[in-house]
Structure formats: structure tokens, C-alpha cells
């Protein structure tokens, strides 16, 4: 059988093998723990970085929140200013519409006054031409009594308006004869001046003087003619 010395050697060798195996396992566990520690260290560093980024993000969010509040307040003020500006624009637009309406009314009145002035200028021109014709005939044939001339044709004038003419008649002088004499216009071939207009029919009204054409119309005169008008604060008809 084995000697006691050999048994002792075998036990020692087995113990060494077992010890090596235990040490190997412990080394593996230590390596695993070291790996875990390294991983945990990286995680800790990442957590620290995340915390730092979180603080930065919180600071940035706070700044953005303050900017948002500032923008809200500014937009509210701008909204109030915009509302006031809209009210001003609305008021200005209303005033412009009123001014446009007044301008159109003034344009209509101006056109009516222009037509009236043109009609009166045409009548005055025709009367001047008739006077020149009468004086020319008087110089050629002596000096017959002055007789008012009543034209028989309407002037070929686009501004001629019988309604305006009837409401703004020219009145005769009180020194003229009271009769309503009618005399045809002279022959254009013998007339010293030739007019491009045809003469409208006019009637000499012996009554008056009137304050204005409206008073003459209220007195019963509605036809076109020559009326004598004496306005207020005037020294003569």
C-alpha cells in the first residue's frame, strides 16, 4: 500500500489544484467586478454629463420662457396699438369717403356753374354781336330807333342748357322800351361780323326789377327771356 509520505504529497497537490481553481474563479470574478466597476464609472460619468446638460437645458428653458413672456407682453401691446391704428384707419377712411362725397357734390355744382357760365357767355357774345350788327346797320342807314333784337334759333353749343338759361335769365334795362318788339336778325351776307352760333329765342320782360331769377319765377314768369334784376346792396339794375 501507499506510504504515509506519498499520501501527504497527494493531499498537498490536490489542495494546490483546488486552490488554483479557487484563485482562478476569484480572478474571473475580480475581472468581472473590474469590468462592472468600469461600466459603472462610465455610467456615473454619463450621469454627471446628463445632469450638467439638464442644468443647462433648464437654464435655457427658463430663458426661453422669459423670452416667451416678453413676446406675449409685446404682442399684447402691439395688438392694442394695432387696434388703435385700425380705428384710426377706419376714421380716416370714413373721412375720406365723406370728402369724396363732398368732392363729387362740388364737381356736380362746378359742372352746373360751368354750364351756366358758358351759357351766359354764349348769350352775352350773341347779344354783343347783335348790338354790333344793329350799330353797323344804323351807321349805314341812318339812326333808326333802338329796338331789342329777339333771336329765333338755339345756339349749336354743347353746353347750352335751356333749363339753366330759363332759371338765370338776363334782365333788360328799365330805360328800354316797354313793348315786346321782335326783330329778325340781319342777313349774314350783309352783316359785318359772322357768328358761328345760332341765336336762341329770347323775350324781353318789361316787369321788374326782381331780386333774383327765383323771384321772377315765383311771379309767374317761366319762359326764357331777358329780365331786369336788382340784387341787394346794388346801386342799379
Phi, psi and omega in degrees: 000170182291149179278160179298331179293321179293320178299321180295321178293320180295319179295319180294320179294319179295320178296321180295319179296316178297320180295320177298318180296319179295318179295321179298317178297318180296323178296318178298318179296321178296318178298318178297318179296321178297319177297318178296320179297317178298316179297316179298323177296318177297320178297318179298316178297318178296320178298318178298316178297319179296320178296318178296315177296324178296317177298317178298318179295320177298318178296318179295319178297320178298316177298316179297322178296318177295318177297321178297316177299318179298317179295321179297315179296318180295318179294326176296317176296318178296324178296319177296315178297321178296320177297316177297319178296320177297319177297319178296317179298320178297317178296317179296321178297318178298316178297321179295321177296318177297316179295323177296317178297316178295321179297320178295319177299318178295324177297317179297315179296320179296319178297318179296316179295323178297316177298318180297314180296318178298318178297317180294322177296320177298315180296316179298317178298316179296319179295320177297318178296321178295320177297318178298320178295317181296313180296325178295319179290326177295319178295328182277330186237026180097205182232078176289163179299145181288122181240132178299142181261129178250114180287161185241357185232149178277135181293143178276074185231126181295341180268359183288130181226110182299327181295314178295322181293322181290332180268358180222056183286152176270128184266150183279163177283141180294343179282349179289161178299150183279346180283154176265078181277148179234133180222129180292153179293153181292161179296130180300334181290328181263354182282138180291334178235140180251128181260138177282355183256152168267144191271130178284153178288127179231152180237136177276122181261123185276343182280165178125190003282157177253157178290320177201181182292331179295319178295323177295321179292321177294335179282359176107004180261117181235354182273158177289140180177190180254120182243154176262122183239136175232106182282167178294149179062023176252154183266352181198166180287000000 
